[in-house]
């Protein structure tokens, strides 16, 4: 158990946990400090230089890197802090393509949030804007696209792929003002080692990495991913009577907000017109639609003919624990054989 640390932010008494940084402690207490490169799932790096605060009236420090300490007095705003942040945010967005109305992140863009908080004026940006860059958008991935013209080099995608996915598919390419995020060898995403899990996409704060078909759900339903036996928690986004999106459940201990490519993007089968809605029985070499009673009776009669060592069952990782228990019980108690196994052992 960690120790509690008592200190103040802008005069407000704060109780934080030892080891927590000032930024996380402030956000947990609904105190906003501008930030772009910080994400609670990742180690802080202090790259964007936006989250500066003053401690005990003295030096300015990056609150994402500074651990809480007993009795300190943190100030989140002062003329010095404002000026430092203003230069940082103006430089960061000077090269950002501002097509906000058409951007997938427009409803949830950290850059817009910081910009509005700081009162950034477009006319001040013009003096910083270098030759209008127009880098090609990588649309090679079937699920998401990468627009380097919107990237603010916060590095969240690079660190996500390193620290959470453990793949290292992304890195920084070139140096100085030409630095961009890219794959190894600057190949299109689809030719890289990227596994399309979308962990970087959901953490991108500015819409540089964005789903190809952003869909906005009218409501969400909490459920469990059907793809494998891990049982990741998800929220299905519903619009009308269709599933249009999947969001990972951060509270589910099995996945803690992460998903693989199938869980995050493989939901089109749910509403696909080719999906079987009635059982098929092969008659004269051709599948024919049948009623459920007819199909179940056929299965039961085949089971009755196949008792004993003629029968074997292979259980599935897609089934629940209870379903897998039932199939082994059914195999032993009803079919009279111990020939039961599970696909997870293959
Ligand atoms: Fe602290 Fe970016 S959030 S430097």
mmCIF file with all atom_site columns, N, CA and C in Angstrom, residues 44-113:
data_model
loop_
_atom_site.group_PDB
_atom_site.id
_atom_site.type_symbol
_atom_site.label_atom_id
_atom_site.label_alt_id
_atom_site.label_comp_id
_atom_site.label_asym_id
_atom_site.label_entity_id
_atom_site.label_seq_id
_atom_site.pdbx_PDB_ins_code
_atom_site.Cartn_x
_atom_site.Cartn_y
_atom_site.Cartn_z
_atom_site.occupancy
_atom_site.B_iso_or_equiv
_atom_site.pdbx_formal_charge
_atom_site.auth_seq_id
_atom_site.auth_comp_id
_atom_site.auth_asym_id
_atom_site.auth_atom_id
_atom_site.pdbx_PDB_model_num
ATOM 1   N N  . UNK A 1 44  ? 5.629   8.923  -18.565 1.00 0.00 ? 44  UNK A N  1
ATOM 2   C CA . UNK A 1 44  ? 5.731   10.319 -19.012 1.00 0.00 ? 44  UNK A CA 1
ATOM 3   C C  . UNK A 1 44  ? 7.092   10.597 -19.639 1.00 0.00 ? 44  UNK A C  1
ATOM 4   N N  . UNK A 1 45  ? 7.099   11.501 -20.633 1.00 0.00 ? 45  UNK A N  1
ATOM 5   C CA . UNK A 1 45  ? 8.363   11.852 -21.286 1.00 0.00 ? 45  UNK A CA 1
ATOM 6   C C  . UNK A 1 45  ? 8.634   13.360 -21.280 1.00 0.00 ? 45  UNK A C  1
ATOM 7   N N  . UNK A 1 46  ? 7.615   14.169 -21.007 1.00 0.00 ? 46  UNK A N  1
ATOM 8   C CA . UNK A 1 46  ? 7.831   15.625 -20.962 1.00 0.00 ? 46  UNK A CA 1
ATOM 9   C C  . UNK A 1 46  ? 8.212   16.207 -22.307 1.00 0.00 ? 46  UNK A C  1
ATOM 10  N N  . UNK A 1 47  ? 7.560   15.781 -23.371 1.00 0.00 ? 47  UNK A N  1
ATOM 11  C CA . UNK A 1 47  ? 7.965   16.196 -24.719 1.00 0.00 ? 47  UNK A CA 1
ATOM 12  C C  . UNK A 1 47  ? 7.281   17.471 -25.193 1.00 0.00 ? 47  UNK A C  1
ATOM 13  N N  . UNK A 1 48  ? 5.989   17.668 -24.844 1.00 0.00 ? 48  UNK A N  1
ATOM 14  C CA . UNK A 1 48  ? 5.248   18.779 -25.459 1.00 0.00 ? 48  UNK A CA 1
ATOM 15  C C  . UNK A 1 48  ? 5.491   20.104 -24.742 1.00 0.00 ? 48  UNK A C  1
ATOM 16  N N  . UNK A 1 49  ? 5.983   20.073 -23.519 1.00 0.00 ? 49  UNK A N  1
ATOM 17  C CA . UNK A 1 49  ? 6.324   21.265 -22.730 1.00 0.00 ? 49  UNK A CA 1
ATOM 18  C C  . UNK A 1 49  ? 5.112   22.148 -22.427 1.00 0.00 ? 49  UNK A C  1
ATOM 19  N N  . UNK A 1 50  ? 3.943   21.558 -22.352 1.00 0.00 ? 50  UNK A N  1
ATOM 20  C CA . UNK A 1 50  ? 2.725   22.337 -22.091 1.00 0.00 ? 50  UNK A CA 1
ATOM 21  C C  . UNK A 1 50  ? 2.284   22.314 -20.631 1.00 0.00 ? 50  UNK A C  1
ATOM 22  N N  . UNK A 1 51  ? 2.728   21.315 -19.899 1.00 0.00 ? 51  UNK A N  1
ATOM 23  C CA . UNK A 1 51  ? 2.134   21.066 -18.577 1.00 0.00 ? 51  UNK A CA 1
ATOM 24  C C  . UNK A 1 51  ? 2.933   21.725 -17.449 1.00 0.00 ? 51  UNK A C  1
ATOM 25  N N  . UNK A 1 52  ? 3.681   22.793 -17.778 1.00 0.00 ? 52  UNK A N  1
ATOM 26  C CA . UNK A 1 52  ? 4.512   23.438 -16.772 1.00 0.00 ? 52  UNK A CA 1
ATOM 27  C C  . UNK A 1 52  ? 3.714   24.001 -15.588 1.00 0.00 ? 52  UNK A C  1
ATOM 28  N N  . UNK A 1 53  ? 4.267   23.848 -14.407 1.00 0.00 ? 53  UNK A N  1
ATOM 29  C CA . UNK A 1 53  ? 3.694   24.431 -13.186 1.00 0.00 ? 53  UNK A CA 1
ATOM 30  C C  . UNK A 1 53  ? 4.843   25.002 -12.354 1.00 0.00 ? 53  UNK A C  1
ATOM 31  N N  . UNK A 1 54  ? 4.492   25.872 -11.411 1.00 0.00 ? 54  UNK A N  1
ATOM 32  C CA . UNK A 1 54  ? 5.511   26.384 -10.487 1.00 0.00 ? 54  UNK A CA 1
ATOM 33  C C  . UNK A 1 54  ? 5.320   25.739 -9.119  1.00 0.00 ? 54  UNK A C  1
ATOM 34  N N  . UNK A 1 55  ? 6.427   25.392 -8.494  1.00 0.00 ? 55  UNK A N  1
ATOM 35  C CA . UNK A 1 55  ? 6.357   24.763 -7.176  1.00 0.00 ? 55  UNK A CA 1
ATOM 36  C C  . UNK A 1 55  ? 6.960   25.704 -6.140  1.00 0.00 ? 55  UNK A C  1
ATOM 37  N N  . UNK A 1 56  ? 6.192   25.979 -5.090  1.00 0.00 ? 56  UNK A N  1
ATOM 38  C CA . UNK A 1 56  ? 6.621   26.845 -3.986  1.00 0.00 ? 56  UNK A CA 1
ATOM 39  C C  . UNK A 1 56  ? 7.131   28.205 -4.492  1.00 0.00 ? 56  UNK A C  1
ATOM 40  N N  . UNK A 1 57  ? 6.442   28.691 -5.545  1.00 0.00 ? 57  UNK A N  1
ATOM 41  C CA . UNK A 1 57  ? 6.798   30.013 -6.061  1.00 0.00 ? 57  UNK A CA 1
ATOM 42  C C  . UNK A 1 57  ? 8.151   30.057 -6.733  1.00 0.00 ? 57  UNK A C  1
ATOM 43  N N  . UNK A 1 58  ? 8.723   28.928 -6.963  1.00 0.00 ? 58  UNK A N  1
ATOM 44  C CA . UNK A 1 58  ? 10.077  28.917 -7.541  1.00 0.00 ? 58  UNK A CA 1
ATOM 45  C C  . UNK A 1 58  ? 10.083  28.503 -8.988  1.00 0.00 ? 58  UNK A C  1
ATOM 46  N N  . UNK A 1 59  ? 10.935  27.552 -9.318  1.00 0.00 ? 59  UNK A N  1
ATOM 47  C CA . UNK A 1 59  ? 11.181  27.206 -10.711 1.00 0.00 ? 59  UNK A CA 1
ATOM 48  C C  . UNK A 1 59  ? 9.971   26.525 -11.351 1.00 0.00 ? 59  UNK A C  1
ATOM 49  N N  . UNK A 1 60  ? 9.907   26.614 -12.677 1.00 0.00 ? 60  UNK A N  1
ATOM 50  C CA . UNK A 1 60  ? 8.842   25.934 -13.405 1.00 0.00 ? 60  UNK A CA 1
ATOM 51  C C  . UNK A 1 60  ? 9.320   24.531 -13.752 1.00 0.00 ? 60  UNK A C  1
ATOM 52  N N  . UNK A 1 61  ? 8.408   23.581 -13.628 1.00 0.00 ? 61  UNK A N  1
ATOM 53  C CA . UNK A 1 61  ? 8.760   22.202 -13.928 1.00 0.00 ? 61  UNK A CA 1
ATOM 54  C C  . UNK A 1 61  ? 7.607   21.561 -14.675 1.00 0.00 ? 61  UNK A C  1
ATOM 55  N N  . UNK A 1 62  ? 7.886   20.492 -15.422 1.00 0.00 ? 62  UNK A N  1
ATOM 56  C CA . UNK A 1 62  ? 6.817   19.781 -16.146 1.00 0.00 ? 62  UNK A CA 1
ATOM 57  C C  . UNK A 1 62  ? 6.050   18.905 -15.152 1.00 0.00 ? 62  UNK A C  1
ATOM 58  N N  . UNK A 1 63  ? 4.770   19.160 -15.006 1.00 0.00 ? 63  UNK A N  1
ATOM 59  C CA . UNK A 1 63  ? 3.995   18.459 -13.973 1.00 0.00 ? 63  UNK A CA 1
ATOM 60  C C  . UNK A 1 63  ? 3.831   16.968 -14.282 1.00 0.00 ? 63  UNK A C  1
ATOM 61  N N  . UNK A 1 64  ? 3.983   16.566 -15.562 1.00 0.00 ? 64  UNK A N  1
ATOM 62  C CA . UNK A 1 64  ? 3.866   15.131 -15.873 1.00 0.00 ? 64  UNK A CA 1
ATOM 63  C C  . UNK A 1 64  ? 5.089   14.361 -15.406 1.00 0.00 ? 64  UNK A C  1
ATOM 64  N N  . UNK A 1 65  ? 6.215   15.076 -15.216 1.00 0.00 ? 65  UNK A N  1
ATOM 65  C CA . UNK A 1 65  ? 7.445   14.402 -14.805 1.00 0.00 ? 65  UNK A CA 1
ATOM 66  C C  . UNK A 1 65  ? 7.709   14.543 -13.308 1.00 0.00 ? 65  UNK A C  1
ATOM 67  N N  . UNK A 1 66  ? 7.003   15.458 -12.658 1.00 0.00 ? 66  UNK A N  1
ATOM 68  C CA . UNK A 1 66  ? 7.306   15.806 -11.264 1.00 0.00 ? 66  UNK A CA 1
ATOM 69  C C  . UNK A 1 66  ? 6.442   15.003 -10.291 1.00 0.00 ? 66  UNK A C  1
ATOM 70  N N  . UNK A 1 67  ? 7.059   14.184 -9.443  1.00 0.00 ? 67  UNK A N  1
ATOM 71  C CA . UNK A 1 67  ? 6.253   13.443 -8.479  1.00 0.00 ? 67  UNK A CA 1
ATOM 72  C C  . UNK A 1 67  ? 5.698   14.350 -7.387  1.00 0.00 ? 67  UNK A C  1
ATOM 73  N N  . UNK A 1 68  ? 4.537   13.976 -6.854  1.00 0.00 ? 68  UNK A N  1
ATOM 74  C CA . UNK A 1 68  ? 3.960   14.748 -5.756  1.00 0.00 ? 68  UNK A CA 1
ATOM 75  C C  . UNK A 1 68  ? 4.862   14.619 -4.522  1.00 0.00 ? 68  UNK A C  1
ATOM 76  N N  . UNK A 1 69  ? 4.926   15.701 -3.748  1.00 0.00 ? 69  UNK A N  1
ATOM 77  C CA . UNK A 1 69  ? 5.708   15.680 -2.506  1.00 0.00 ? 69  UNK A CA 1
ATOM 78  C C  . UNK A 1 69  ? 4.898   16.329 -1.393  1.00 0.00 ? 69  UNK A C  1
ATOM 79  N N  . UNK A 1 70  ? 5.132   15.887 -0.204  1.00 0.00 ? 70  UNK A N  1
ATOM 80  C CA . UNK A 1 70  ? 4.389   16.358 0.955   1.00 0.00 ? 70  UNK A CA 1
ATOM 81  C C  . UNK A 1 70  ? 4.568   17.876 1.125   1.00 0.00 ? 70  UNK A C  1
ATOM 82  N N  . UNK A 1 71  ? 3.446   18.579 1.238   1.00 0.00 ? 71  UNK A N  1
ATOM 83  C CA . UNK A 1 71  ? 3.479   19.987 1.631   1.00 0.00 ? 71  UNK A CA 1
ATOM 84  C C  . UNK A 1 71  ? 3.794   20.985 0.544   1.00 0.00 ? 71  UNK A C  1
ATOM 85  N N  . UNK A 1 72  ? 4.033   20.551 -0.695  1.00 0.00 ? 72  UNK A N  1
ATOM 86  C CA . UNK A 1 72  ? 4.390   21.543 -1.721  1.00 0.00 ? 72  UNK A CA 1
ATOM 87  C C  . UNK A 1 72  ? 3.161   22.357 -2.123  1.00 0.00 ? 72  UNK A C  1
ATOM 88  N N  . UNK A 1 73  ? 3.447   23.567 -2.644  1.00 0.00 ? 73  UNK A N  1
ATOM 89  C CA . UNK A 1 73  ? 2.383   24.458 -3.110  1.00 0.00 ? 73  UNK A CA 1
ATOM 90  C C  . UNK A 1 73  ? 2.570   24.605 -4.620  1.00 0.00 ? 73  UNK A C  1
ATOM 91  N N  . UNK A 1 74  ? 1.629   24.041 -5.379  1.00 0.00 ? 74  UNK A N  1
ATOM 92  C CA . UNK A 1 74  ? 1.747   24.030 -6.843  1.00 0.00 ? 74  UNK A CA 1
ATOM 93  C C  . UNK A 1 74  ? 0.860   25.122 -7.423  1.00 0.00 ? 74  UNK A C  1
ATOM 94  N N  . UNK A 1 75  ? 1.421   25.887 -8.341  1.00 0.00 ? 75  UNK A N  1
ATOM 95  C CA . UNK A 1 75  ? 0.632   26.896 -9.072  1.00 0.00 ? 75  UNK A CA 1
ATOM 96  C C  . UNK A 1 75  ? 0.561   26.472 -10.531 1.00 0.00 ? 75  UNK A C  1
ATOM 97  N N  . UNK A 1 76  ? -0.668  26.439 -11.079 1.00 0.00 ? 76  UNK A N  1
ATOM 98  C CA . UNK A 1 76  ? -0.821  25.982 -12.468 1.00 0.00 ? 76  UNK A CA 1
ATOM 99  C C  . UNK A 1 76  ? -0.855  27.143 -13.449 1.00 0.00 ? 76  UNK A C  1
ATOM 100 N N  . UNK A 1 77  ? -0.876  28.365 -12.952 1.00 0.00 ? 77  UNK A N  1
ATOM 101 C CA . UNK A 1 77  ? -0.917  29.494 -13.875 1.00 0.00 ? 77  UNK A CA 1
ATOM 102 C C  . UNK A 1 77  ? -0.177  30.679 -13.278 1.00 0.00 ? 77  UNK A C  1
ATOM 103 N N  . UNK A 1 78  ? 0.554   31.373 -14.124 1.00 0.00 ? 78  UNK A N  1
ATOM 104 C CA . UNK A 1 78  ? 1.239   32.623 -13.761 1.00 0.00 ? 78  UNK A CA 1
ATOM 105 C C  . UNK A 1 78  ? 1.677   33.238 -15.088 1.00 0.00 ? 78  UNK A C  1
ATOM 106 N N  . UNK A 1 79  ? 2.058   34.496 -15.113 1.00 0.00 ? 79  UNK A N  1
ATOM 107 C CA . UNK A 1 79  ? 2.525   35.082 -16.382 1.00 0.00 ? 79  UNK A CA 1
ATOM 108 C C  . UNK A 1 79  ? 3.676   34.293 -17.009 1.00 0.00 ? 79  UNK A C  1
ATOM 109 N N  . UNK A 1 80  ? 4.584   33.797 -16.185 1.00 0.00 ? 80  UNK A N  1
ATOM 110 C CA . UNK A 1 80  ? 5.738   33.043 -16.726 1.00 0.00 ? 80  UNK A CA 1
ATOM 111 C C  . UNK A 1 80  ? 5.258   31.734 -17.357 1.00 0.00 ? 80  UNK A C  1
ATOM 112 N N  . UNK A 1 81  ? 4.370   31.018 -16.617 1.00 0.00 ? 81  UNK A N  1
ATOM 113 C CA . UNK A 1 81  ? 3.852   29.744 -17.141 1.00 0.00 ? 81  UNK A CA 1
ATOM 114 C C  . UNK A 1 81  ? 3.082   29.999 -18.432 1.00 0.00 ? 81  UNK A C  1
ATOM 115 N N  . UNK A 1 82  ? 2.232   31.024 -18.425 1.00 0.00 ? 82  UNK A N  1
ATOM 116 C CA . UNK A 1 82  ? 1.394   31.308 -19.600 1.00 0.00 ? 82  UNK A CA 1
ATOM 117 C C  . UNK A 1 82  ? 2.265   31.570 -20.821 1.00 0.00 ? 82  UNK A C  1
ATOM 118 N N  . UNK A 1 83  ? 3.309   32.362 -20.637 1.00 0.00 ? 83  UNK A N  1
ATOM 119 C CA . UNK A 1 83  ? 4.164   32.718 -21.766 1.00 0.00 ? 83  UNK A CA 1
ATOM 120 C C  . UNK A 1 83  ? 4.883   31.473 -22.304 1.00 0.00 ? 83  UNK A C  1
ATOM 121 N N  . UNK A 1 84  ? 5.373   30.643 -21.398 1.00 0.00 ? 84  UNK A N  1
ATOM 122 C CA . UNK A 1 84  ? 6.098   29.435 -21.837 1.00 0.00 ? 84  UNK A CA 1
ATOM 123 C C  . UNK A 1 84  ? 5.161   28.498 -22.591 1.00 0.00 ? 84  UNK A C  1
ATOM 124 N N  . UNK A 1 85  ? 3.933   28.342 -22.061 1.00 0.00 ? 85  UNK A N  1
ATOM 125 C CA . UNK A 1 85  ? 2.968   27.454 -22.721 1.00 0.00 ? 85  UNK A CA 1
ATOM 126 C C  . UNK A 1 85  ? 2.549   28.012 -24.076 1.00 0.00 ? 85  UNK A C  1
ATOM 127 N N  . UNK A 1 86  ? 2.392   29.320 -24.120 1.00 0.00 ? 86  UNK A N  1
ATOM 128 C CA . UNK A 1 86  ? 1.905   29.942 -25.357 1.00 0.00 ? 86  UNK A CA 1
ATOM 129 C C  . UNK A 1 86  ? 2.891   29.707 -26.493 1.00 0.00 ? 86  UNK A C  1
ATOM 130 N N  . UNK A 1 87  ? 4.175   29.882 -26.199 1.00 0.00 ? 87  UNK A N  1
ATOM 131 C CA . UNK A 1 87  ? 5.193   29.635 -27.240 1.00 0.00 ? 87  UNK A CA 1
ATOM 132 C C  . UNK A 1 87  ? 5.146   28.165 -27.652 1.00 0.00 ? 87  UNK A C  1
ATOM 133 N N  . UNK A 1 88  ? 5.019   27.273 -26.655 1.00 0.00 ? 88  UNK A N  1
ATOM 134 C CA . UNK A 1 88  ? 5.024   25.829 -26.955 1.00 0.00 ? 88  UNK A CA 1
ATOM 135 C C  . UNK A 1 88  ? 3.832   25.447 -27.819 1.00 0.00 ? 88  UNK A C  1
ATOM 136 N N  . UNK A 1 89  ? 2.637   25.927 -27.463 1.00 0.00 ? 89  UNK A N  1
ATOM 137 C CA . UNK A 1 89  ? 1.445   25.498 -28.215 1.00 0.00 ? 89  UNK A CA 1
ATOM 138 C C  . UNK A 1 89  ? 1.439   26.135 -29.600 1.00 0.00 ? 89  UNK A C  1
ATOM 139 N N  . UNK A 1 90  ? 1.919   27.369 -29.706 1.00 0.00 ? 90  UNK A N  1
ATOM 140 C CA . UNK A 1 90  ? 1.942   27.992 -31.042 1.00 0.00 ? 90  UNK A CA 1
ATOM 141 C C  . UNK A 1 90  ? 2.903   27.256 -31.966 1.00 0.00 ? 90  UNK A C  1
ATOM 142 N N  . UNK A 1 91  ? 4.048   26.862 -31.440 1.00 0.00 ? 91  UNK A N  1
ATOM 143 C CA . UNK A 1 91  ? 4.999   26.116 -32.270 1.00 0.00 ? 91  UNK A CA 1
ATOM 144 C C  . UNK A 1 91  ? 4.435   24.749 -32.643 1.00 0.00 ? 91  UNK A C  1
ATOM 145 N N  . UNK A 1 92  ? 3.717   24.125 -31.691 1.00 0.00 ? 92  UNK A N  1
ATOM 146 C CA . UNK A 1 92  ? 3.185   22.783 -31.952 1.00 0.00 ? 92  UNK A CA 1
ATOM 147 C C  . UNK A 1 92  ? 2.128   22.775 -33.040 1.00 0.00 ? 92  UNK A C  1
ATOM 148 N N  . UNK A 1 93  ? 1.272   23.789 -33.028 1.00 0.00 ? 93  UNK A N  1
ATOM 149 C CA . UNK A 1 93  ? 0.174   23.748 -34.007 1.00 0.00 ? 93  UNK A CA 1
ATOM 150 C C  . UNK A 1 93  ? 0.481   24.552 -35.269 1.00 0.00 ? 93  UNK A C  1
ATOM 151 N N  . UNK A 1 94  ? 1.663   25.154 -35.313 1.00 0.00 ? 94  UNK A N  1
ATOM 152 C CA . UNK A 1 94  ? 1.992   25.982 -36.473 1.00 0.00 ? 94  UNK A CA 1
ATOM 153 C C  . UNK A 1 94  ? 1.943   25.177 -37.766 1.00 0.00 ? 94  UNK A C  1
ATOM 154 N N  . UNK A 1 95  ? 2.314   23.901 -37.715 1.00 0.00 ? 95  UNK A N  1
ATOM 155 C CA . UNK A 1 95  ? 2.340   23.075 -38.915 1.00 0.00 ? 95  UNK A CA 1
ATOM 156 C C  . UNK A 1 95  ? 1.147   22.138 -39.016 1.00 0.00 ? 95  UNK A C  1
ATOM 157 N N  . UNK A 1 96  ? 0.217   22.282 -38.099 1.00 0.00 ? 96  UNK A N  1
ATOM 158 C CA . UNK A 1 96  ? -0.910  21.335 -38.053 1.00 0.00 ? 96  UNK A CA 1
ATOM 159 C C  . UNK A 1 96  ? -1.963  21.733 -39.078 1.00 0.00 ? 96  UNK A C  1
ATOM 160 N N  . UNK A 1 97  ? -2.381  20.796 -39.902 1.00 0.00 ? 97  UNK A N  1
ATOM 161 C CA . UNK A 1 97  ? -3.457  21.093 -40.862 1.00 0.00 ? 97  UNK A CA 1
ATOM 162 C C  . UNK A 1 97  ? -4.765  21.302 -40.100 1.00 0.00 ? 97  UNK A C  1
ATOM 163 N N  . UNK A 1 98  ? -5.343  22.477 -40.244 1.00 0.00 ? 98  UNK A N  1
ATOM 164 C CA . UNK A 1 98  ? -6.506  22.838 -39.427 1.00 0.00 ? 98  UNK A CA 1
ATOM 165 C C  . UNK A 1 98  ? -7.818  22.583 -40.167 1.00 0.00 ? 98  UNK A C  1
ATOM 166 N N  . UNK A 1 99  ? -8.035  21.365 -40.641 1.00 0.00 ? 99  UNK A N  1
ATOM 167 C CA . UNK A 1 99  ? -9.317  21.044 -41.287 1.00 0.00 ? 99  UNK A CA 1
ATOM 168 C C  . UNK A 1 99  ? -10.237 20.399 -40.244 1.00 0.00 ? 99  UNK A C  1
ATOM 169 N N  . UNK A 1 100 ? -10.449 21.149 -39.172 1.00 0.00 ? 100 UNK A N  1
ATOM 170 C CA . UNK A 1 100 ? -11.125 20.577 -37.995 1.00 0.00 ? 100 UNK A CA 1
ATOM 171 C C  . UNK A 1 100 ? -12.526 20.041 -38.314 1.00 0.00 ? 100 UNK A C  1
ATOM 172 N N  . UNK A 1 101 ? -13.252 20.702 -39.212 1.00 0.00 ? 101 UNK A N  1
ATOM 173 C CA . UNK A 1 101 ? -14.629 20.263 -39.460 1.00 0.00 ? 101 UNK A CA 1
ATOM 174 C C  . UNK A 1 101 ? -14.674 18.893 -40.111 1.00 0.00 ? 101 UNK A C  1
ATOM 175 N N  . UNK A 1 102 ? -13.597 18.542 -40.846 1.00 0.00 ? 102 UNK A N  1
ATOM 176 C CA . UNK A 1 102 ? -13.587 17.248 -41.531 1.00 0.00 ? 102 UNK A CA 1
ATOM 177 C C  . UNK A 1 102 ? -12.762 16.219 -40.772 1.00 0.00 ? 102 UNK A C  1
ATOM 178 N N  . UNK A 1 103 ? -12.266 16.587 -39.592 1.00 0.00 ? 103 UNK A N  1
ATOM 179 C CA . UNK A 1 103 ? -11.351 15.693 -38.870 1.00 0.00 ? 103 UNK A CA 1
ATOM 180 C C  . UNK A 1 103 ? -12.121 14.729 -37.973 1.00 0.00 ? 103 UNK A C  1
ATOM 181 N N  . UNK A 1 104 ? -11.665 13.450 -37.978 1.00 0.00 ? 104 UNK A N  1
ATOM 182 C CA . UNK A 1 104 ? -12.321 12.429 -37.165 1.00 0.00 ? 104 UNK A CA 1
ATOM 183 C C  . UNK A 1 104 ? -12.222 12.738 -35.676 1.00 0.00 ? 104 UNK A C  1
ATOM 184 N N  . UNK A 1 105 ? -11.216 13.540 -35.290 1.00 0.00 ? 105 UNK A N  1
ATOM 185 C CA . UNK A 1 105 ? -11.012 13.825 -33.864 1.00 0.00 ? 105 UNK A CA 1
ATOM 186 C C  . UNK A 1 105 ? -11.678 15.116 -33.424 1.00 0.00 ? 105 UNK A C  1
ATOM 187 N N  . UNK A 1 106 ? -12.428 15.743 -34.346 1.00 0.00 ? 106 UNK A N  1
ATOM 188 C CA . UNK A 1 106 ? -12.939 17.079 -34.040 1.00 0.00 ? 106 UNK A CA 1
ATOM 189 C C  . UNK A 1 106 ? -13.761 17.123 -32.760 1.00 0.00 ? 106 UNK A C  1
ATOM 190 N N  . UNK A 1 107 ? -14.478 16.025 -32.469 1.00 0.00 ? 107 UNK A N  1
ATOM 191 C CA . UNK A 1 107 ? -15.320 16.039 -31.276 1.00 0.00 ? 107 UNK A CA 1
ATOM 192 C C  . UNK A 1 107 ? -14.515 15.719 -30.012 1.00 0.00 ? 107 UNK A C  1
ATOM 193 N N  . UNK A 1 108 ? -13.249 15.324 -30.191 1.00 0.00 ? 108 UNK A N  1
ATOM 194 C CA . UNK A 1 108 ? -12.477 14.912 -29.026 1.00 0.00 ? 108 UNK A CA 1
ATOM 195 C C  . UNK A 1 108 ? -10.989 15.150 -29.290 1.00 0.00 ? 108 UNK A C  1
ATOM 196 N N  . UNK A 1 109 ? -10.634 16.398 -29.560 1.00 0.00 ? 109 UNK A N  1
ATOM 197 C CA . UNK A 1 109 ? -9.258  16.712 -29.957 1.00 0.00 ? 109 UNK A CA 1
ATOM 198 C C  . UNK A 1 109 ? -8.549  17.451 -28.824 1.00 0.00 ? 109 UNK A C  1
ATOM 199 N N  . UNK A 1 110 ? -7.464  16.865 -28.326 1.00 0.00 ? 110 UNK A N  1
ATOM 200 C CA . UNK A 1 110 ? -6.723  17.501 -27.224 1.00 0.00 ? 110 UNK A CA 1
ATOM 201 C C  . UNK A 1 110 ? -6.083  18.810 -27.659 1.00 0.00 ? 110 UNK A C  1
ATOM 202 N N  . UNK A 1 111 ? -5.724  18.884 -28.945 1.00 0.00 ? 111 UNK A N  1
ATOM 203 C CA . UNK A 1 111 ? -5.100  20.114 -29.442 1.00 0.00 ? 111 UNK A CA 1
ATOM 204 C C  . UNK A 1 111 ? -6.098  21.279 -29.408 1.00 0.00 ? 111 UNK A C  1
ATOM 205 N N  . UNK A 1 112 ? -7.339  20.976 -29.794 1.00 0.00 ? 112 UNK A N  1
ATOM 206 C CA . UNK A 1 112 ? -8.380  22.006 -29.729 1.00 0.00 ? 112 UNK A CA 1
ATOM 207 C C  . UNK A 1 112 ? -8.627  22.435 -28.285 1.00 0.00 ? 112 UNK A C  1
ATOM 208 N N  . UNK A 1 113 ? -8.629  21.440 -27.380 1.00 0.00 ? 113 UNK A N  1
ATOM 209 C CA . UNK A 1 113 ? -8.860  21.734 -25.959 1.00 0.00 ? 113 UNK A CA 1
ATOM 210 C C  . UNK A 1 113 ? -7.784  22.678 -25.423 1.00 0.00 ? 113 UNK A C  1
#
